[in-house]
């Protein structure tokens, strides 16, 4: 039981949430600790410290940092969308994964596993003083003058994730300005001077 | 190491000579045009001789001498404003005329033995920073200070559309790049840059960091609130 990952579902439709619970728990790796019908219900009764939150994007816009903060104050919670409408790519990029109405049990299992992986990577990076491979890539892109939006597109990340990587980079290096980050990148051979 | 004076015992009656315990307090005396040779005279007495408000003098000294002291504008008047501006202007003059050129030449020495790329990039980084500082100070000298002086000179209500609030909004952060430079020198400069030249540069950066920090406390906690009372 203790090795099972905890999942919270926020979904207005009981049919959907009950079905989802069945499928999510089927493989034995995940346990649905709580089901909420609305974000209000969630914020009033929230408990259980989930590893994954499954949420219907029509309930809230998690691209908005303030709203995301209502959902979770922890950084290492994965947030996966439950989609039975078509959402644009932009919206879905803010999630660590997306489960559609026609996903099979195996697909759901796989998506949840990879959502977990995304967040444990994050945790690992936070604990190290050295830049991770991903942070080096992002730093290089920043030094080349790319915007957060461009970096998000290039690496297929949400803007939220790019900003949080950039914060971690600046925190680790003690360098905030783009000019300073560029110098770091060149000195550490992450970037060729010819790139300028 | 700066010797911090004992804050609670430090008042208008304290002997002026007793509070000159560090180079930063000495620089206040210099920036306020107070001549050394105090004898046994009190702070009050010296301020009176120099036509300076004792309240203002004490507040400025406490900003430098007492860690995390936040001054207020209690007991300060309209007449103190030109004095505050004079103080800030003389600080700017010291920075542009002496401090930054000195830092610049220390940085040059430090980078002399670095390879071409690091040298070129860091020199450019510093030049850009220098430019940023100049712009920041020029804005204060050419826009903010003349506005304040004309405001307190005229008895009429301020007809100008400029407000001191605009200054607060335009008050850019000139400390960020300095932090970056400091960390680059501490952490990442190639070994070819000599230890002594790095230490010289770092000591200068520590000095200016403290000075910039106190300077913005005086602007944000004394000058801006005081001026907005008369707008």
Short mmCIF file of C-alpha atoms in Angstrom, two decimals:
data_model
loop_
_atom_site.label_atom_id
_atom_site.label_comp_id
_atom_site.label_asym_id
_atom_site.label_seq_id
_atom_site.Cartn_x
_atom_site.Cartn_y
_atom_site.Cartn_z
CA UNK A 1 0.00 0.00 0.00
CA UNK A 2 2.69 2.44 0.96
CA UNK A 3 4.48 1.96 -2.35
CA UNK A 4 1.39 3.02 -4.29
CA UNK A 5 1.41 6.54 -5.65
CA UNK A 6 -1.39 8.74 -4.37
CA UNK A 7 -3.75 10.26 -6.87
CA UNK A 8 -6.39 12.95 -6.35
CA UNK A 9 -9.13 13.48 -8.93
CA UNK A 10 -10.87 16.81 -9.48
CA UNK A 11 -13.68 16.18 -11.95
CA UNK A 12 -17.32 17.35 -11.97
CA UNK A 13 -18.74 14.19 -13.59
CA UNK A 14 -19.22 11.26 -11.24
CA UNK A 15 -19.38 8.82 -14.15
CA UNK A 16 -15.98 9.98 -15.37
CA UNK A 17 -14.30 10.06 -11.97
CA UNK A 18 -15.62 6.64 -10.95
CA UNK A 19 -14.50 5.12 -14.26
CA UNK A 20 -11.13 6.82 -14.01
CA UNK A 21 -10.61 5.54 -10.46
CA UNK A 22 -11.20 1.97 -11.66
CA UNK A 23 -8.72 2.27 -14.49
CA UNK A 24 -6.09 4.19 -12.53
CA UNK A 25 -6.08 1.66 -9.69
CA UNK A 26 -6.29 -1.38 -11.95
CA UNK A 27 -2.54 -1.87 -12.40
CA UNK A 28 -1.88 -1.73 -8.65
CA UNK A 29 0.63 1.15 -8.79
CA UNK A 30 -1.75 4.00 -8.07
CA UNK A 31 -4.30 4.65 -5.39
CA UNK A 32 -7.02 7.28 -5.70
CA UNK A 33 -7.09 8.91 -2.25
CA UNK A 34 -9.78 11.45 -2.87
CA UNK A 35 -12.27 12.63 -5.50
CA UNK A 36 -13.50 16.22 -5.66
CA UNK A 37 -16.28 17.65 -7.81
CA UNK A 38 -15.05 21.23 -7.96
CA UNK A 39 -12.05 23.35 -7.15
CA UNK A 40 -13.97 24.87 -4.26
CA UNK A 41 -14.67 21.44 -2.85
CA UNK A 42 -10.96 20.68 -3.27
CA UNK A 43 -9.67 23.83 -1.60
CA UNK A 44 -12.01 23.34 1.39
CA UNK A 45 -11.40 19.66 1.99
CA UNK A 46 -8.00 19.05 0.54
CA UNK A 47 -5.80 16.47 2.21
CA UNK A 48 -3.82 13.34 1.46
CA UNK A 49 -0.72 14.92 -0.14
CA UNK A 50 -1.16 13.41 -3.60
CA UNK A 51 1.71 12.64 -5.97
CA UNK A 52 -0.53 13.25 -8.94
CA UNK A 53 -3.56 15.47 -9.36
CA UNK A 54 -5.90 14.51 -12.20
CA UNK A 55 -7.93 17.55 -13.10
CA UNK A 56 -10.45 18.53 -15.72
CA UNK A 57 -9.05 21.69 -17.39
CA UNK A 58 -12.53 23.22 -17.50
CA UNK A 59 -12.37 23.40 -13.69
CA UNK A 60 -9.42 25.78 -13.62
CA UNK A 61 -6.73 27.37 -15.73
CA UNK A 62 -3.46 26.10 -14.29
CA UNK A 63 -1.43 28.20 -16.72
CA UNK A 64 -2.17 31.02 -14.30
CA UNK A 65 0.43 30.84 -11.54
CA UNK A 66 -2.01 32.08 -8.88
CA UNK A 67 -4.51 29.42 -9.74
CA UNK A 68 -1.83 26.79 -9.88
CA UNK A 69 -0.84 27.79 -6.37
CA UNK A 70 -4.37 27.04 -5.14
CA UNK A 71 -4.00 23.58 -6.56
CA UNK A 72 -0.65 22.83 -5.00
CA UNK A 73 2.00 24.61 -3.04
CA UNK A 74 4.44 21.76 -3.62
CA UNK A 75 6.61 21.80 -6.73
CA UNK A 76 6.90 18.09 -7.17
CA UNK A 77 3.23 17.27 -7.67
CA UNK A 78 2.41 16.19 -11.20
CA UNK A 79 -0.72 17.64 -12.69
CA UNK A 80 -2.43 15.64 -15.41
CA UNK A 81 -5.38 16.85 -17.48
CA UNK A 82 -8.58 14.86 -17.95
CA UNK A 83 -9.73 15.80 -21.42
CA UNK A 84 -13.08 15.07 -22.95
CA UNK A 85 -13.12 18.23 -24.95
CA UNK A 86 -10.52 19.30 -27.46
CA UNK A 87 -8.12 21.75 -25.82
CA UNK A 88 -5.51 23.66 -27.67
CA UNK A 89 -1.89 22.63 -27.35
CA UNK A 90 -1.03 25.81 -25.48
CA UNK A 91 -3.38 24.90 -22.62
CA UNK A 92 -2.24 21.31 -22.41
CA UNK A 93 1.42 22.27 -22.28
CA UNK A 94 0.90 23.45 -18.71
CA UNK A 95 0.15 19.89 -17.64
CA UNK A 96 2.53 17.02 -17.03
CA UNK A 97 0.29 14.78 -19.12
CA UNK A 98 -3.18 14.36 -20.55
CA UNK A 99 -5.69 11.53 -20.34
CA UNK A 100 -8.35 11.41 -23.06
CA UNK A 101 -11.71 9.70 -23.18
CA UNK A 102 -10.43 6.97 -25.45
CA UNK A 103 -7.27 6.08 -23.57
CA UNK A 104 -6.90 2.41 -22.68
CA UNK A 105 -5.97 1.28 -19.18
CA UNK A 106 -2.38 0.63 -20.34
CA UNK A 107 -2.11 4.07 -21.84
CA UNK A 108 -3.37 5.68 -18.65
CA UNK A 109 -0.87 3.70 -16.61
CA UNK A 110 1.96 4.79 -18.91
CA UNK A 111 0.93 8.44 -18.86
CA UNK A 112 0.78 8.55 -15.08
CA UNK A 113 4.20 6.89 -14.81
CA UNK A 114 5.79 9.40 -17.14
CA UNK A 115 4.08 12.30 -15.33
CA UNK A 116 5.68 11.05 -12.11
CA UNK A 117 9.04 10.87 -13.80
CA UNK A 118 8.85 14.49 -14.87
CA UNK A 119 8.38 15.59 -11.28
CA UNK A 120 10.99 13.32 -9.72
CA UNK A 121 13.50 14.76 -12.19
CA UNK A 122 12.58 18.14 -10.88
CA UNK A 123 13.18 17.04 -7.31
CA UNK A 124 16.56 15.59 -8.12
CA UNK A 125 17.67 18.78 -9.83
CA UNK A 126 16.64 20.91 -6.89
CA UNK A 127 18.85 18.98 -4.53
CA UNK A 128 22.01 19.31 -6.56
CA UNK A 129 24.21 22.38 -6.73
CA UNK A 130 25.38 21.58 -10.22
CA UNK A 131 23.27 22.38 -13.24
CA UNK A 132 21.36 19.42 -14.64
CA UNK A 133 21.56 18.52 -18.31
CA UNK A 134 18.16 20.12 -18.89
CA UNK A 135 19.20 23.29 -17.07
CA UNK A 136 22.34 23.53 -19.23
CA UNK A 137 20.20 23.28 -22.36
CA UNK A 138 17.85 25.97 -21.12
CA UNK A 139 20.71 28.21 -20.02
CA UNK A 140 22.24 27.90 -23.49
CA UNK A 141 18.93 28.91 -25.05
CA UNK A 142 18.64 31.89 -22.68
CA UNK A 143 22.17 32.97 -23.53
CA UNK A 144 21.28 32.82 -27.20
CA UNK A 145 18.61 35.40 -26.45
CA UNK A 146 15.55 33.15 -26.70
CA UNK A 147 12.37 34.11 -24.90
CA UNK A 148 10.59 31.86 -22.39
CA UNK A 149 7.92 31.18 -24.98
CA UNK A 150 10.49 30.13 -27.59
CA UNK A 151 12.26 27.90 -25.09
CA UNK A 152 8.96 26.30 -24.06
CA UNK A 153 8.22 25.55 -27.73
CA UNK A 154 11.69 24.20 -28.42
CA UNK A 155 11.77 21.79 -25.47
CA UNK A 156 8.08 21.06 -25.39
CA UNK A 157 7.70 22.38 -21.83
CA UNK A 158 5.15 24.65 -20.22
CA UNK A 159 6.16 28.28 -19.72
CA UNK A 160 5.68 27.66 -16.01
CA UNK A 161 8.35 24.93 -16.12
CA UNK A 162 10.75 27.11 -18.11
CA UNK A 163 10.40 29.91 -15.56
CA UNK A 164 10.98 27.51 -12.71
CA UNK A 165 14.11 26.12 -14.45
CA UNK A 166 15.39 29.65 -14.95
CA UNK A 167 14.85 30.46 -11.29
CA UNK A 168 16.78 27.36 -10.28
CA UNK A 169 19.61 28.21 -12.68
CA UNK A 170 19.98 31.75 -11.34
CA UNK A 171 19.76 30.49 -7.79
CA UNK A 172 22.50 27.90 -8.32
CA UNK A 173 24.86 30.20 -10.21
CA UNK A 174 24.12 33.43 -8.37
CA UNK A 175 23.75 35.13 -11.75
CA UNK A 176 20.53 36.85 -12.76
CA UNK A 177 21.18 39.03 -15.79
CA UNK A 178 21.10 37.54 -19.26
CA UNK A 179 24.50 39.12 -19.97
CA UNK A 180 25.95 37.39 -16.90
CA UNK A 181 24.40 34.05 -17.82
CA UNK A 182 25.88 34.37 -21.31
CA UNK A 183 29.35 34.87 -19.85
CA UNK A 184 28.88 31.77 -17.72
CA UNK A 185 27.74 29.77 -20.75
CA UNK A 186 30.75 30.81 -22.83
CA UNK A 187 33.27 30.29 -20.01
CA UNK A 188 31.91 26.81 -19.46
CA UNK A 189 31.92 26.01 -23.16
CA UNK A 190 28.16 25.55 -23.30
CA UNK A 191 28.13 28.07 -26.06
CA UNK A 192 30.47 28.88 -28.87
CA UNK A 193 31.55 32.47 -29.20
CA UNK A 194 30.74 32.13 -32.88
CA UNK A 195 27.10 31.98 -31.88
CA UNK A 196 27.16 35.74 -31.40
CA UNK B 1 35.99 45.49 9.59
CA UNK B 2 33.78 48.44 10.36
CA UNK B 3 33.36 49.20 14.01
CA UNK B 4 29.69 49.78 14.52
CA UNK B 5 28.99 52.47 17.06
CA UNK B 6 26.69 51.72 19.89
CA UNK B 7 23.34 52.84 18.51
CA UNK B 8 21.38 53.60 21.70
CA UNK B 9 24.06 55.90 23.11
CA UNK B 10 24.41 57.85 19.93
CA UNK B 11 22.53 61.15 20.09
CA UNK B 12 22.82 64.89 19.50
CA UNK B 13 24.92 65.20 22.65
CA UNK B 14 27.47 62.56 21.63
CA UNK B 15 30.89 63.96 20.80
CA UNK B 16 31.31 64.18 17.04
CA UNK B 17 34.78 62.66 17.30
CA UNK B 18 33.34 59.51 18.90
CA UNK B 19 31.16 58.51 15.99
CA UNK B 20 33.90 58.55 13.37
CA UNK B 21 34.59 54.85 13.76
CA UNK B 22 34.60 53.58 10.19
CA UNK B 23 35.41 54.64 6.67
CA UNK B 24 31.73 54.82 5.78
CA UNK B 25 31.01 57.25 8.63
CA UNK B 26 34.04 59.25 7.61
CA UNK B 27 32.65 59.48 4.10
CA UNK B 28 29.42 61.02 5.45
CA UNK B 29 31.45 63.82 7.01
CA UNK B 30 33.18 64.29 3.69
CA UNK B 31 29.95 64.27 1.66
CA UNK B 32 28.30 66.76 3.99
CA UNK B 33 31.29 69.09 3.72
CA UNK B 34 32.01 68.95 7.44
CA UNK B 35 35.63 69.77 8.25
CA UNK B 36 37.61 67.54 10.60
CA UNK B 37 39.14 68.99 13.77
CA UNK B 38 36.09 68.59 16.00
CA UNK B 39 37.83 68.98 19.34
CA UNK B 40 35.35 68.05 22.04
CA UNK B 41 32.32 69.52 20.25
CA UNK B 42 29.04 67.57 20.22
CA UNK B 43 27.19 66.44 17.11
CA UNK B 44 24.64 69.15 17.80
CA UNK B 45 27.31 71.84 17.99
CA UNK B 46 29.07 70.74 14.79
CA UNK B 47 25.78 70.54 12.90
CA UNK B 48 24.84 74.04 14.08
CA UNK B 49 28.19 75.43 12.91
CA UNK B 50 27.65 73.80 9.52
CA UNK B 51 24.03 74.93 9.17
CA UNK B 52 22.90 71.35 9.07
CA UNK B 53 19.90 69.75 10.76
CA UNK B 54 21.05 67.51 13.59
CA UNK B 55 18.03 65.26 13.02
CA UNK B 56 19.02 64.69 9.41
CA UNK B 57 22.64 64.11 10.29
CA UNK B 58 21.74 61.52 12.93
CA UNK B 59 19.39 59.69 10.58
CA UNK B 60 22.02 59.47 7.85
CA UNK B 61 24.67 58.28 10.32
CA UNK B 62 22.35 55.62 11.69
CA UNK B 63 21.61 54.31 8.19
CA UNK B 64 25.36 53.64 7.82
CA UNK B 65 26.19 52.64 11.37
CA UNK B 66 23.26 50.53 12.46
CA UNK B 67 22.61 47.34 10.55
CA UNK B 68 19.07 47.15 9.09
CA UNK B 69 18.08 50.55 10.49
CA UNK B 70 15.10 52.01 8.61
CA UNK B 71 14.89 55.80 8.97
CA UNK B 72 11.64 57.79 9.01
CA UNK B 73 11.01 61.46 8.20
CA UNK B 74 9.87 62.53 11.64
CA UNK B 75 11.22 66.00 12.58
CA UNK B 76 12.56 66.61 9.08
CA UNK B 77 11.45 69.77 7.27
CA UNK B 78 11.38 71.30 3.82
CA UNK B 79 14.73 72.93 4.59
CA UNK B 80 16.39 69.54 4.89
CA UNK B 81 15.60 68.60 1.29
CA UNK B 82 18.40 70.57 -0.45
CA UNK B 83 20.83 69.17 2.09
CA UNK B 84 19.76 65.59 1.31
CA UNK B 85 20.10 66.26 -2.40
CA UNK B 86 23.53 67.80 -1.88
CA UNK B 87 24.54 64.70 0.02
CA UNK B 88 23.31 62.41 -2.75
CA UNK B 89 24.99 64.50 -5.44
CA UNK B 90 28.33 64.43 -3.71
CA UNK B 91 27.98 60.68 -3.39
CA UNK B 92 27.32 60.42 -7.13
CA UNK B 93 30.34 62.57 -7.80
CA UNK B 94 32.54 60.33 -5.70
CA UNK B 95 31.25 57.27 -7.53
CA UNK B 96 31.65 58.60 -11.06
CA UNK B 97 34.79 60.61 -10.43
CA UNK B 98 36.72 58.19 -8.30
CA UNK B 99 35.13 54.89 -7.33
CA UNK B 100 33.99 53.43 -10.65
CA UNK B 101 37.08 54.48 -12.67
CA UNK B 102 39.15 52.82 -9.98
CA UNK B 103 37.06 49.63 -10.08
CA UNK B 104 37.31 49.68 -13.86
CA UNK B 105 41.10 49.78 -13.81
CA UNK B 106 41.18 46.99 -11.21
CA UNK B 107 38.98 44.89 -13.46
CA UNK B 108 41.29 45.56 -16.39
CA UNK B 109 44.26 44.37 -14.36
CA UNK B 110 42.35 41.27 -13.27
CA UNK B 111 41.36 40.37 -16.83
CA UNK B 112 44.77 41.07 -18.33
CA UNK B 113 45.92 37.49 -17.98
CA UNK B 114 42.61 35.90 -19.04
CA UNK B 115 42.11 34.42 -22.49
CA UNK B 116 40.72 36.56 -25.27
CA UNK B 117 37.09 35.52 -25.08
CA UNK B 118 36.60 35.82 -21.31
CA UNK B 119 38.45 39.10 -21.36
CA UNK B 120 36.42 40.54 -24.18
CA UNK B 121 33.08 39.42 -22.75
CA UNK B 122 33.77 40.57 -19.21
CA UNK B 123 35.07 43.91 -20.39
CA UNK B 124 31.91 44.37 -22.38
CA UNK B 125 29.80 43.28 -19.42
CA UNK B 126 31.47 45.88 -17.26
CA UNK B 127 31.21 48.60 -19.91
CA UNK B 128 27.48 47.94 -20.22
CA UNK B 129 27.15 48.08 -16.47
CA UNK B 130 29.07 51.34 -16.40
CA UNK B 131 26.68 52.73 -18.97
CA UNK B 132 23.70 51.59 -16.90
CA UNK B 133 25.05 53.31 -13.80
CA UNK B 134 25.67 56.53 -15.75
CA UNK B 135 22.13 56.52 -17.11
CA UNK B 136 20.72 55.90 -13.66
CA UNK B 137 22.70 58.73 -12.09
CA UNK B 138 22.08 61.10 -15.01
CA UNK B 139 18.37 60.58 -14.62
CA UNK B 140 18.57 61.54 -10.97
CA UNK B 141 20.83 64.51 -11.63
CA UNK B 142 19.00 65.88 -14.67
CA UNK B 143 15.39 65.04 -13.95
CA UNK B 144 14.68 64.13 -10.35
CA UNK B 145 16.84 66.57 -8.41
CA UNK B 146 15.97 69.68 -10.52
CA UNK B 147 12.29 68.76 -10.16
CA UNK B 148 12.55 68.52 -6.39
CA UNK B 149 14.51 71.75 -6.06
CA UNK B 150 12.06 73.70 -8.19
CA UNK B 151 9.19 72.20 -6.23
CA UNK B 152 10.45 73.39 -2.87
CA UNK B 153 11.63 76.73 -4.29
CA UNK B 154 8.26 77.86 -5.49
CA UNK B 155 5.44 78.61 -3.13
CA UNK B 156 2.85 77.66 -5.72
CA UNK B 157 1.33 74.29 -6.14
CA UNK B 158 3.33 72.04 -8.40
CA UNK B 159 2.22 72.61 -12.01
CA UNK B 160 4.61 70.08 -13.41
CA UNK B 161 3.10 66.77 -14.46
CA UNK B 162 6.07 64.92 -13.04
CA UNK B 163 5.63 63.40 -9.59
CA UNK B 164 8.15 61.87 -7.21
CA UNK B 165 6.11 58.70 -7.61
CA UNK B 166 7.43 58.55 -11.21
CA UNK B 167 10.93 58.51 -9.78
CA UNK B 168 10.09 55.51 -7.66
CA UNK B 169 8.78 53.73 -10.77
CA UNK B 170 11.86 54.58 -12.83
CA UNK B 171 14.23 53.69 -10.05
CA UNK B 172 16.00 50.82 -11.71
CA UNK B 173 17.91 48.18 -9.86
CA UNK B 174 21.59 48.81 -10.47
CA UNK B 175 22.72 46.17 -8.04
CA UNK B 176 21.76 43.07 -10.03
CA UNK B 177 24.70 43.12 -12.44
CA UNK B 178 27.08 43.91 -9.62
CA UNK B 179 25.95 40.72 -7.87
CA UNK B 180 26.48 38.81 -11.11
CA UNK B 181 29.95 40.25 -11.53
CA UNK B 182 30.82 39.38 -7.94
CA UNK B 183 29.74 35.76 -8.37
CA UNK B 184 31.55 35.41 -11.68
CA UNK B 185 34.78 36.64 -10.06
CA UNK B 186 34.33 34.41 -7.01
CA UNK B 187 33.19 31.29 -8.79
CA UNK B 188 33.97 31.15 -12.47
CA UNK B 189 36.91 33.25 -13.54
CA UNK B 190 39.66 31.10 -15.10
CA UNK B 191 42.68 30.43 -12.92
CA UNK B 192 44.85 32.64 -15.08
CA UNK B 193 43.35 35.67 -13.34
CA UNK B 194 45.60 36.29 -10.35
CA UNK B 195 44.29 35.77 -6.84
CA UNK B 196 45.39 39.20 -5.67
CA UNK B 197 43.75 41.04 -8.55
CA UNK B 198 40.48 39.20 -7.87
CA UNK B 199 40.62 40.04 -4.19
CA UNK B 200 41.16 43.70 -5.00
CA UNK B 201 38.13 43.71 -7.28
CA UNK B 202 35.97 41.87 -4.73
CA UNK B 203 36.90 44.26 -1.94
CA UNK B 204 35.84 47.16 -4.12
CA UNK B 205 32.56 45.44 -4.97
CA UNK B 206 31.79 44.83 -1.29
CA UNK B 207 32.42 48.49 -0.57
CA UNK B 208 30.18 49.78 -3.34
CA UNK B 209 27.44 47.25 -2.59
CA UNK B 210 27.13 48.61 0.91
CA UNK B 211 27.28 52.20 -0.27
CA UNK B 212 24.64 51.65 -2.98
CA UNK B 213 22.41 49.93 -0.50
CA UNK B 214 22.61 52.77 2.06
CA UNK B 215 22.21 55.31 -0.72
CA UNK B 216 18.93 53.78 -1.84
CA UNK B 217 17.69 53.64 1.77
CA UNK B 218 18.25 57.39 1.99
CA UNK B 219 16.44 57.94 -1.31
CA UNK B 220 13.54 55.60 -0.66
CA UNK B 221 12.94 56.11 3.05
CA UNK B 222 13.91 59.76 3.52
CA UNK B 223 13.95 61.73 0.26
CA UNK B 224 10.91 60.30 -1.52
CA UNK B 225 8.52 60.35 1.49
CA UNK B 226 9.65 63.84 2.47
CA UNK B 227 9.22 65.29 -1.02
CA UNK B 228 5.81 63.71 -1.51
CA UNK B 229 4.61 65.68 1.54
CA UNK B 230 5.09 68.90 -0.42
CA UNK B 231 3.66 67.88 -3.78
#
